[in-house]
PDB file of C-alpha atoms and ligand atoms in Angstrom:
ATOM      1  CA  MET A   1       8.754 -14.836 -14.220  1.00  0.00           C
ATOM      2  CA  ALA A   2      10.106 -14.761 -10.666  1.00  0.00           C
ATOM      3  CA  LYS A   3      10.483 -18.122  -8.811  1.00  0.00           C
ATOM      4  CA  ARG A   4       8.789 -17.303  -5.837  1.00  0.00           C
ATOM      5  CA  VAL A   5       6.105 -19.826  -4.667  1.00  0.00           C
ATOM      6  CA  PRO A   6       2.624 -18.133  -4.927  1.00  0.00           C
ATOM      7  CA  PHE A   7       0.981 -17.508  -1.583  1.00  0.00           C
ATOM      8  CA  VAL A   8      -2.907 -17.543  -1.097  1.00  0.00           C
ATOM      9  CA  GLY A   9      -4.076 -16.752   2.214  1.00  0.00           C
ATOM     10  CA  GLY A  10      -8.051 -17.082   3.408  1.00  0.00           C
ATOM     11  CA  ASN A  11      -8.633 -14.598   6.038  1.00  0.00           C
ATOM     12  CA  TRP A  12     -11.953 -15.770   7.630  1.00  0.00           C
ATOM     13  CA  LYS A  13     -12.045 -12.839  10.071  1.00  0.00           C
ATOM     14  CA  MET A  14     -14.767 -13.366  12.531  1.00  0.00           C
ATOM     15  CA  ASN A  15     -16.861 -15.690  10.439  1.00  0.00           C
ATOM     16  CA  LEU A  16     -18.157 -19.185  10.336  1.00  0.00           C
ATOM     17  CA  ALA A  17     -18.451 -21.555  13.125  1.00  0.00           C
ATOM     18  CA  ARG A  18     -17.056 -25.022  14.062  1.00  0.00           C
ATOM     19  CA  ALA A  19     -19.073 -27.213  11.621  1.00  0.00           C
ATOM     20  CA  SER A  20     -19.311 -24.796   8.725  1.00  0.00           C
ATOM     21  CA  GLY A  21     -15.456 -23.947   9.002  1.00  0.00           C
ATOM     22  CA  ALA A  22     -14.512 -27.779   8.956  1.00  0.00           C
ATOM     23  CA  GLU A  23     -16.705 -28.267   5.861  1.00  0.00           C
ATOM     24  CA  LEU A  24     -15.216 -25.318   4.164  1.00  0.00           C
ATOM     25  CA  ALA A  25     -11.732 -26.630   5.230  1.00  0.00           C
ATOM     26  CA  ALA A  26     -12.180 -29.848   3.758  1.00  0.00           C
ATOM     27  CA  SER A  27     -13.147 -28.450   0.188  1.00  0.00           C
ATOM     28  CA  ILE A  28     -10.071 -25.963   0.502  1.00  0.00           C
ATOM     29  CA  ALA A  29      -8.055 -28.940   1.212  1.00  0.00           C
ATOM     30  CA  ALA A  30      -9.179 -30.649  -2.040  1.00  0.00           C
ATOM     31  CA  ALA A  31      -8.675 -27.653  -4.092  1.00  0.00           C
ATOM     32  CA  ALA A  32      -5.144 -27.231  -2.703  1.00  0.00           C
ATOM     33  CA  ARG A  33      -4.326 -30.818  -3.526  1.00  0.00           C
ATOM     34  CA  ARG A  34      -5.619 -30.424  -7.152  1.00  0.00           C
ATOM     35  CA  HIS A  35      -3.854 -26.969  -7.649  1.00  0.00           C
ATOM     36  CA  ALA A  36      -0.563 -27.748  -5.657  1.00  0.00           C
ATOM     37  CA  GLY A  37       1.572 -24.993  -7.459  1.00  0.00           C
ATOM     38  CA  ALA A  38       0.432 -22.613  -4.455  1.00  0.00           C
ATOM     39  CA  GLU A  39       0.992 -22.551  -0.938  1.00  0.00           C
ATOM     40  CA  VAL A  40      -2.374 -22.104   0.719  1.00  0.00           C
ATOM     41  CA  CYS A  41      -3.054 -21.032   4.434  1.00  0.00           C
ATOM     42  CA  VAL A  42      -6.281 -20.592   6.130  1.00  0.00           C
ATOM     43  CA  PHE A  43      -6.658 -18.076   8.921  1.00  0.00           C
ATOM     44  CA  PRO A  44      -9.634 -19.096  10.821  1.00  0.00           C
ATOM     45  CA  PRO A  45     -10.882 -17.532  14.477  1.00  0.00           C
ATOM     46  CA  PHE A  46      -8.662 -18.688  17.345  1.00  0.00           C
ATOM     47  CA  PRO A  47     -11.177 -21.292  18.755  1.00  0.00           C
ATOM     48  CA  TYR A  48     -11.315 -23.266  15.562  1.00  0.00           C
ATOM     49  CA  LEU A  49      -7.596 -23.392  14.777  1.00  0.00           C
ATOM     50  CA  GLU A  50      -7.067 -27.031  15.745  1.00  0.00           C
ATOM     51  CA  VAL A  51     -10.205 -28.287  14.101  1.00  0.00           C
ATOM     52  CA  ILE A  52      -9.458 -26.452  11.060  1.00  0.00           C
ATOM     53  CA  HIS A  53      -5.858 -27.665  11.180  1.00  0.00           C
ATOM     54  CA  SER A  54      -6.969 -31.222  11.229  1.00  0.00           C
ATOM     55  CA  ALA A  55      -9.717 -30.623   8.510  1.00  0.00           C
ATOM     56  CA  LEU A  56      -7.054 -29.437   6.057  1.00  0.00           C
ATOM     57  CA  GLY A  57      -5.064 -32.601   6.649  1.00  0.00           C
ATOM     58  CA  GLY A  58      -1.651 -31.119   5.857  1.00  0.00           C
ATOM     59  CA  ALA A  59      -2.855 -30.041   2.166  1.00  0.00           C
ATOM     60  CA  ALA A  60      -2.776 -26.432   3.294  1.00  0.00           C
ATOM     61  CA  ALA A  61      -1.395 -24.653   6.564  1.00  0.00           C
ATOM     62  CA  VAL A  62      -3.469 -22.932   9.169  1.00  0.00           C
ATOM     63  CA  GLY A  63      -2.442 -19.584  10.787  1.00  0.00           C
ATOM     64  CA  GLY A  64      -3.487 -17.138  13.530  1.00  0.00           C
ATOM     65  CA  GLN A  65      -5.208 -13.783  12.643  1.00  0.00           C
ATOM     66  CA  ASP A  66      -2.825 -11.993  15.221  1.00  0.00           C
ATOM     67  CA  CYS A  67      -0.509 -12.801  17.957  1.00  0.00           C
ATOM     68  CA  SER A  68       0.512 -11.357  21.111  1.00  0.00           C
ATOM     69  CA  ASP A  69       3.629  -8.836  21.347  1.00  0.00           C
ATOM     70  CA  GLN A  70       4.444 -10.555  24.962  1.00  0.00           C
ATOM     71  CA  LYS A  71       5.757 -13.974  25.431  1.00  0.00           C
ATOM     72  CA  SER A  72       3.571 -15.033  28.221  1.00  0.00           C
ATOM     73  CA  GLY A  73       1.975 -13.738  31.403  1.00  0.00           C
ATOM     74  CA  ALA A  74      -0.827 -11.748  32.675  1.00  0.00           C
ATOM     75  CA  PHE A  75      -2.260 -10.472  29.442  1.00  0.00           C
ATOM     76  CA  THR A  76      -5.956 -11.351  29.504  1.00  0.00           C
ATOM     77  CA  GLY A  77      -7.503 -12.176  26.190  1.00  0.00           C
ATOM     78  CA  GLN A  78      -4.100 -12.243  24.301  1.00  0.00           C
ATOM     79  CA  VAL A  79      -2.605 -15.408  22.465  1.00  0.00           C
ATOM     80  CA  ALA A  80       1.005 -15.988  22.025  1.00  0.00           C
ATOM     81  CA  ALA A  81       2.841 -16.820  19.064  1.00  0.00           C
ATOM     82  CA  SER A  82       4.112 -20.088  20.756  1.00  0.00           C
ATOM     83  CA  MET A  83       0.676 -21.077  21.268  1.00  0.00           C
ATOM     84  CA  LEU A  84      -0.205 -20.859  17.835  1.00  0.00           C
ATOM     85  CA  LYS A  85       2.827 -22.867  17.054  1.00  0.00           C
ATOM     86  CA  ASP A  86       1.769 -25.504  19.649  1.00  0.00           C
ATOM     87  CA  VAL A  87      -1.746 -25.818  17.964  1.00  0.00           C
ATOM     88  CA  GLY A  88      -0.437 -26.321  14.655  1.00  0.00           C
ATOM     89  CA  CYS A  89       0.002 -22.950  13.129  1.00  0.00           C
ATOM     90  CA  GLY A  90       2.355 -22.447  10.487  1.00  0.00           C
ATOM     91  CA  ALA A  91       1.766 -18.443   9.830  1.00  0.00           C
ATOM     92  CA  VAL A  92       0.412 -15.433  11.512  1.00  0.00           C
ATOM     93  CA  LEU A  93      -1.102 -12.129  10.162  1.00  0.00           C
ATOM     94  CA  ILE A  94       0.441  -9.094  11.625  1.00  0.00           C
ATOM     95  CA  GLY A  95      -0.871  -5.469  11.353  1.00  0.00           C
ATOM     96  CA  HIS A  96      -3.944  -6.431   9.407  1.00  0.00           C
ATOM     97  CA  SER A  97      -5.775  -2.790   8.867  1.00  0.00           C
ATOM     98  CA  GLU A  98      -8.708  -3.927  10.974  1.00  0.00           C
ATOM     99  CA  ARG A  99      -6.339  -3.927  13.680  1.00  0.00           C
ATOM    100  CA  ARG A 100      -4.143  -1.132  12.869  1.00  0.00           C
ATOM    101  CA  HIS A 101      -7.597   0.976  12.191  1.00  0.00           C
ATOM    102  CA  GLY A 102      -9.854  -0.592  14.448  1.00  0.00           C
ATOM    103  CA  LEU A 103      -7.838  -1.379  17.480  1.00  0.00           C
ATOM    104  CA  GLY A 104      -5.153   1.471  17.076  1.00  0.00           C
ATOM    105  CA  GLU A 105      -2.282  -0.948  16.450  1.00  0.00           C
ATOM    106  CA  HIS A 106       0.820   0.845  15.603  1.00  0.00           C
ATOM    107  CA  ASP A 107       4.029   0.055  13.830  1.00  0.00           C
ATOM    108  CA  ALA A 108       6.301  -0.404  17.052  1.00  0.00           C
ATOM    109  CA  LEU A 109       3.805  -2.750  18.493  1.00  0.00           C
ATOM    110  CA  LEU A 110       3.739  -4.651  15.272  1.00  0.00           C
ATOM    111  CA  SER A 111       7.568  -4.877  15.231  1.00  0.00           C
ATOM    112  CA  GLU A 112       7.267  -6.544  18.689  1.00  0.00           C
ATOM    113  CA  LYS A 113       4.671  -9.022  17.356  1.00  0.00           C
ATOM    114  CA  LEU A 114       6.981  -9.847  14.135  1.00  0.00           C
ATOM    115  CA  ARG A 115       9.792 -10.677  16.849  1.00  0.00           C
ATOM    116  CA  ARG A 116       7.173 -12.983  18.652  1.00  0.00           C
ATOM    117  CA  ALA A 117       6.007 -14.532  15.475  1.00  0.00           C
ATOM    118  CA  VAL A 118       9.808 -15.310  14.243  1.00  0.00           C
ATOM    119  CA  GLU A 119      10.990 -16.524  17.668  1.00  0.00           C
ATOM    120  CA  ALA A 120       8.014 -18.996  17.736  1.00  0.00           C
ATOM    121  CA  GLY A 121       9.002 -20.206  14.361  1.00  0.00           C
ATOM    122  CA  LEU A 122       5.839 -18.809  12.223  1.00  0.00           C
ATOM    123  CA  VAL A 123       5.873 -17.302   8.953  1.00  0.00           C
ATOM    124  CA  PRO A 124       4.883 -13.610   9.610  1.00  0.00           C
ATOM    125  CA  VAL A 125       2.214 -12.078   7.013  1.00  0.00           C
ATOM    126  CA  LEU A 126       2.933  -8.338   7.553  1.00  0.00           C
ATOM    127  CA  CYS A 127       0.128  -6.405   6.165  1.00  0.00           C
ATOM    128  CA  VAL A 128       0.619  -2.686   5.092  1.00  0.00           C
ATOM    129  CA  GLY A 129      -1.756  -0.482   3.001  1.00  0.00           C
ATOM    130  CA  GLU A 130      -2.850   3.023   2.633  1.00  0.00           C
ATOM    131  CA  THR A 131      -6.499   4.586   3.365  1.00  0.00           C
ATOM    132  CA  LEU A 132      -8.357   6.149   0.796  1.00  0.00           C
ATOM    133  CA  GLY A 133      -7.399   9.748   2.167  1.00  0.00           C
ATOM    134  CA  GLU A 134      -3.958   8.622   1.861  1.00  0.00           C
ATOM    135  CA  ARG A 135      -4.090   7.505  -1.679  1.00  0.00           C
ATOM    136  CA  GLU A 136      -6.215  10.708  -2.721  1.00  0.00           C
ATOM    137  CA  SER A 137      -3.712  12.946  -1.217  1.00  0.00           C
ATOM    138  CA  GLY A 138      -0.869  11.397  -3.148  1.00  0.00           C
ATOM    139  CA  ARG A 139       0.518   9.573  -0.149  1.00  0.00           C
ATOM    140  CA  ALA A 140       0.015   6.039  -0.647  1.00  0.00           C
ATOM    141  CA  HIS A 141       3.427   5.124  -1.352  1.00  0.00           C
ATOM    142  CA  ASP A 142       4.884   7.017   1.491  1.00  0.00           C
ATOM    143  CA  THR A 143       2.459   5.293   3.686  1.00  0.00           C
ATOM    144  CA  ILE A 144       3.630   1.801   2.481  1.00  0.00           C
ATOM    145  CA  GLU A 145       7.206   2.767   2.969  1.00  0.00           C
ATOM    146  CA  THR A 146       6.805   4.095   6.570  1.00  0.00           C
ATOM    147  CA  GLN A 147       4.548   1.194   7.595  1.00  0.00           C
ATOM    148  CA  LEU A 148       7.335  -1.196   6.344  1.00  0.00           C
ATOM    149  CA  ARG A 149      10.295   0.807   7.901  1.00  0.00           C
ATOM    150  CA  GLY A 150       8.413   1.112  11.106  1.00  0.00           C
ATOM    151  CA  CYS A 151       7.864  -2.627  11.465  1.00  0.00           C
ATOM    152  CA  LEU A 152      10.933  -3.826  10.086  1.00  0.00           C
ATOM    153  CA  THR A 153      13.802  -1.532  10.955  1.00  0.00           C
ATOM    154  CA  ALA A 154      14.607  -3.381  14.347  1.00  0.00           C
ATOM    155  CA  HIS A 155      14.927  -6.719  12.585  1.00  0.00           C
ATOM    156  CA  SER A 156      17.732  -8.395  10.685  1.00  0.00           C
ATOM    157  CA  GLU A 157      17.594  -9.840   7.167  1.00  0.00           C
ATOM    158  CA  ASP A 158      18.249 -13.297   8.562  1.00  0.00           C
ATOM    159  CA  SER A 159      15.323 -13.032  11.045  1.00  0.00           C
ATOM    160  CA  MET A 160      12.988 -11.980   8.389  1.00  0.00           C
ATOM    161  CA  ALA A 161      13.873 -14.814   5.898  1.00  0.00           C
ATOM    162  CA  ARG A 162      10.393 -16.251   5.990  1.00  0.00           C
ATOM    163  CA  LEU A 163       8.587 -12.731   5.847  1.00  0.00           C
ATOM    164  CA  VAL A 164       5.594 -12.428   3.546  1.00  0.00           C
ATOM    165  CA  VAL A 165       4.162  -8.882   2.820  1.00  0.00           C
ATOM    166  CA  ALA A 166       0.574  -8.310   2.204  1.00  0.00           C
ATOM    167  CA  TYR A 167      -0.315  -5.046   0.509  1.00  0.00           C
ATOM    168  CA  GLU A 168      -3.944  -4.429   1.329  1.00  0.00           C
ATOM    169  CA  PRO A 169      -5.187  -1.047   0.492  1.00  0.00           C
ATOM    170  CA  VAL A 170      -7.930  -0.297   3.109  1.00  0.00           C
ATOM    171  CA  TRP A 171     -10.239   1.288   0.640  1.00  0.00           C
ATOM    172  CA  ALA A 172     -10.382  -2.064  -1.072  1.00  0.00           C
ATOM    173  CA  ILE A 173     -11.243  -4.070   1.821  1.00  0.00           C
ATOM    174  CA  GLY A 174     -14.474  -5.707   1.805  1.00  0.00           C
ATOM    175  CA  THR A 175     -15.811  -2.980  -0.691  1.00  0.00           C
ATOM    176  CA  GLY A 176     -15.858  -4.703  -3.806  1.00  0.00           C
ATOM    177  CA  ARG A 177     -13.491  -2.004  -5.147  1.00  0.00           C
ATOM    178  CA  THR A 178     -10.189  -3.741  -6.208  1.00  0.00           C
ATOM    179  CA  ALA A 179      -7.105  -2.029  -7.137  1.00  0.00           C
ATOM    180  CA  THR A 180      -6.193  -2.134 -10.634  1.00  0.00           C
ATOM    181  CA  PRO A 181      -3.512  -4.719 -11.531  1.00  0.00           C
ATOM    182  CA  ASP A 182      -1.150  -1.712 -12.378  1.00  0.00           C
ATOM    183  CA  ASP A 183      -1.857   0.230  -9.093  1.00  0.00           C
ATOM    184  CA  ALA A 184      -1.243  -2.901  -7.013  1.00  0.00           C
ATOM    185  CA  ALA A 185       1.986  -3.789  -9.175  1.00  0.00           C
ATOM    186  CA  ASP A 186       3.150  -0.228  -8.497  1.00  0.00           C
ATOM    187  CA  ALA A 187       2.605  -0.552  -4.803  1.00  0.00           C
ATOM    188  CA  HIS A 188       4.409  -3.975  -4.837  1.00  0.00           C
ATOM    189  CA  ARG A 189       7.452  -2.211  -6.404  1.00  0.00           C
ATOM    190  CA  THR A 190       7.207   0.244  -3.423  1.00  0.00           C
ATOM    191  CA  VAL A 191       7.325  -2.624  -1.074  1.00  0.00           C
ATOM    192  CA  ARG A 192      10.249  -4.541  -2.715  1.00  0.00           C
ATOM    193  CA  ARG A 193      12.211  -0.998  -3.261  1.00  0.00           C
ATOM    194  CA  THR A 194      11.766  -0.304   0.456  1.00  0.00           C
ATOM    195  CA  LEU A 195      12.875  -4.065   1.319  1.00  0.00           C
ATOM    196  CA  ALA A 196      16.018  -3.804  -0.739  1.00  0.00           C
ATOM    197  CA  ASP A 197      16.913  -0.462   0.865  1.00  0.00           C
ATOM    198  CA  LEU A 198      16.410  -1.928   4.238  1.00  0.00           C
ATOM    199  CA  TYR A 199      18.059  -5.150   3.539  1.00  0.00           C
ATOM    200  CA  SER A 200      19.540  -5.993   0.133  1.00  0.00           C
ATOM    201  CA  ALA A 201      18.219  -6.586  -3.492  1.00  0.00           C
ATOM    202  CA  SER A 202      18.617 -10.320  -3.214  1.00  0.00           C
ATOM    203  CA  PHE A 203      16.386 -10.527  -0.048  1.00  0.00           C
ATOM    204  CA  SER A 204      13.807  -7.987  -1.605  1.00  0.00           C
ATOM    205  CA  GLU A 205      13.481 -10.265  -4.597  1.00  0.00           C
ATOM    206  CA  SER A 206      12.970 -13.460  -2.558  1.00  0.00           C
ATOM    207  CA  VAL A 207      10.016 -12.116  -0.465  1.00  0.00           C
ATOM    208  CA  ARG A 208       6.462 -12.997  -1.630  1.00  0.00           C
ATOM    209  CA  VAL A 209       4.515  -9.825  -1.793  1.00  0.00           C
ATOM    210  CA  ILE A 210       0.751 -10.564  -2.153  1.00  0.00           C
ATOM    211  CA  TYR A 211      -2.370  -8.382  -2.762  1.00  0.00           C
ATOM    212  CA  GLY A 212      -5.386  -8.401  -0.587  1.00  0.00           C
ATOM    213  CA  GLY A 213      -8.672  -6.165  -1.073  1.00  0.00           C
ATOM    214  CA  SER A 214     -11.704  -7.605  -2.720  1.00  0.00           C
ATOM    215  CA  VAL A 215      -9.768 -10.432  -4.665  1.00  0.00           C
ATOM    216  CA  ASN A 216     -12.439 -12.812  -6.320  1.00  0.00           C
ATOM    217  CA  ALA A 217     -12.529 -15.512  -8.718  1.00  0.00           C
ATOM    218  CA  LYS A 218     -12.892 -12.987 -11.569  1.00  0.00           C
ATOM    219  CA  ASN A 219     -10.069 -10.686 -10.772  1.00  0.00           C
ATOM    220  CA  ALA A 220      -7.319 -13.214  -9.537  1.00  0.00           C
ATOM    221  CA  ASP A 221      -6.024 -14.331 -12.642  1.00  0.00           C
ATOM    222  CA  ASP A 222      -5.548 -10.630 -13.968  1.00  0.00           C
ATOM    223  CA  LEU A 223      -3.772  -9.600 -10.676  1.00  0.00           C
ATOM    224  CA  PHE A 224      -1.617 -12.948 -10.536  1.00  0.00           C
ATOM    225  CA  GLN A 225      -0.485 -12.473 -14.096  1.00  0.00           C
ATOM    226  CA  ARG A 226       1.788  -9.619 -12.837  1.00  0.00           C
ATOM    227  CA  GLU A 227       5.411 -10.380 -12.097  1.00  0.00           C
ATOM    228  CA  GLU A 228       5.119  -8.282  -8.966  1.00  0.00           C
ATOM    229  CA  ILE A 229       2.064  -9.889  -7.551  1.00  0.00           C
ATOM    230  CA  ASP A 230       2.943 -13.316  -5.652  1.00  0.00           C
ATOM    231  CA  GLY A 231      -0.800 -14.219  -4.684  1.00  0.00           C
ATOM    232  CA  GLY A 232      -3.501 -12.982  -2.616  1.00  0.00           C
ATOM    233  CA  LEU A 233      -4.780 -12.373   0.863  1.00  0.00           C
ATOM    234  CA  VAL A 234      -8.490 -12.888   0.452  1.00  0.00           C
ATOM    235  CA  GLY A 235     -11.254 -12.268   2.912  1.00  0.00           C
ATOM    236  CA  GLY A 236     -15.147 -12.544   1.818  1.00  0.00           C
ATOM    237  CA  ALA A 237     -14.253 -14.887  -1.170  1.00  0.00           C
ATOM    238  CA  SER A 238     -12.334 -17.151   1.062  1.00  0.00           C
ATOM    239  CA  LEU A 239     -15.628 -18.095   2.703  1.00  0.00           C
ATOM    240  CA  LYS A 240     -16.979 -19.604  -0.493  1.00  0.00           C
ATOM    241  CA  THR A 241     -15.766 -22.751  -1.806  1.00  0.00           C
ATOM    242  CA  ASP A 242     -15.913 -21.892  -5.594  1.00  0.00           C
ATOM    243  CA  GLU A 243     -14.497 -18.549  -5.467  1.00  0.00           C
ATOM    244  CA  PHE A 244     -11.345 -19.521  -3.193  1.00  0.00           C
ATOM    245  CA  THR A 245     -10.930 -22.663  -5.475  1.00  0.00           C
ATOM    246  CA  ALA A 246     -10.617 -20.448  -8.478  1.00  0.00           C
ATOM    247  CA  ILE A 247      -8.235 -18.017  -6.783  1.00  0.00           C
ATOM    248  CA  ILE A 248      -5.996 -21.000  -5.577  1.00  0.00           C
ATOM    249  CA  ALA A 249      -6.124 -22.205  -9.295  1.00  0.00           C
ATOM    250  CA  ALA A 250      -5.260 -18.922 -10.579  1.00  0.00           C
ATOM    251  CA  ALA A 251      -2.236 -18.715  -8.067  1.00  0.00           C
ATOM    252  CA  SER A 252      -1.103 -22.025  -8.999  1.00  0.00           C
ATOM    253  CA  ALA A 253      -1.117 -21.381 -12.771  1.00  0.00           C
ATOM    254  CA  ARG A 254       1.301 -18.658 -12.017  1.00  0.00           C
ATOM    255  CA  ALA A 255       3.605 -21.117 -10.695  1.00  0.00           C
ATOM    256  CA  ALA A 256       3.550 -22.866 -13.856  1.00  0.00           C
ATOM    257  CA  ARG A 257       4.301 -19.901 -16.053  1.00  0.00           C
TER     258      ARG A 257
HETATM  259  P1  13P B   1     -11.916  -8.870   1.226  1.00  0.00           P
HETATM  260  O1  13P B   1     -11.242  -9.885   0.321  1.00  0.00           O
HETATM  261  O2  13P B   1     -13.358  -9.215   1.745  1.00  0.00           O
HETATM  262  O3  13P B   1     -11.774  -7.337   0.598  1.00  0.00           O
HETATM  263  O4  13P B   1     -10.807  -8.633   2.633  1.00  0.00           O
HETATM  264  C1  13P B   1      -9.483  -8.554   2.420  1.00  0.00           C
HETATM  265  C2  13P B   1      -8.960  -8.767   3.707  1.00  0.00           C
HETATM  266  O5  13P B   1      -8.875  -7.917   4.502  1.00  0.00           O
HETATM  267  C3  13P B   1      -8.129  -9.998   3.656  1.00  0.00           C
HETATM  268  O6  13P B   1      -7.218  -9.868   4.816  1.00  0.00           O
END
């Protein structure tokens, strides 16, 4: 089994409030302490970053769901990567499909966001994945490769040293329809092949590639058994203590294998 530390992200999206978020974070911190083999990061909405950071008490990291492609200035409504760092973030999601498809974010913009994230000292969690139409027309792997190349070509191997890639097929997000472990592993091999081609084989082997799309307590273990799958990016199930705890436990068990 590869020696990459498993990574579990809880993407809360636009859910919870101050008190309910802090309560959930306290139970996630307890789970992360109990199952210490995995790195856990919670991505709450921006207004709650500091309160969740403090509720996690260092047992798990906190991250932003997005950052600006700009450093600072007259960009109403945007949040700079350096501001995320300033309030305690360790990571940031870049290119989540709800931003690519919901807000029209494209690879050139995401490449600039990656630059800002790295400049600020954040772990960039770059999301890629195909739509149902792309999968059904046999273009899933091309899509993944194109997105990776579009976001990464401008960046050096050294600058991407802490990169995490999240493979999130759009058709599996919030639908209850999970990619089979075989299909996910296959897509992850495409990610790694593309990274090896862009950079080097050793770099590609060092990068955590995690799966997202209807991960839950029941399917996490099957997914994380695969050599290719270094953890998960979890939406709906990260809002439920028992579900998310089981997912953290499954990732931590992977580290022990
Ligand atoms: P679900 O786990 O709700 O399918 O969401 C996945 C996701 O988008 C995580 O970023």
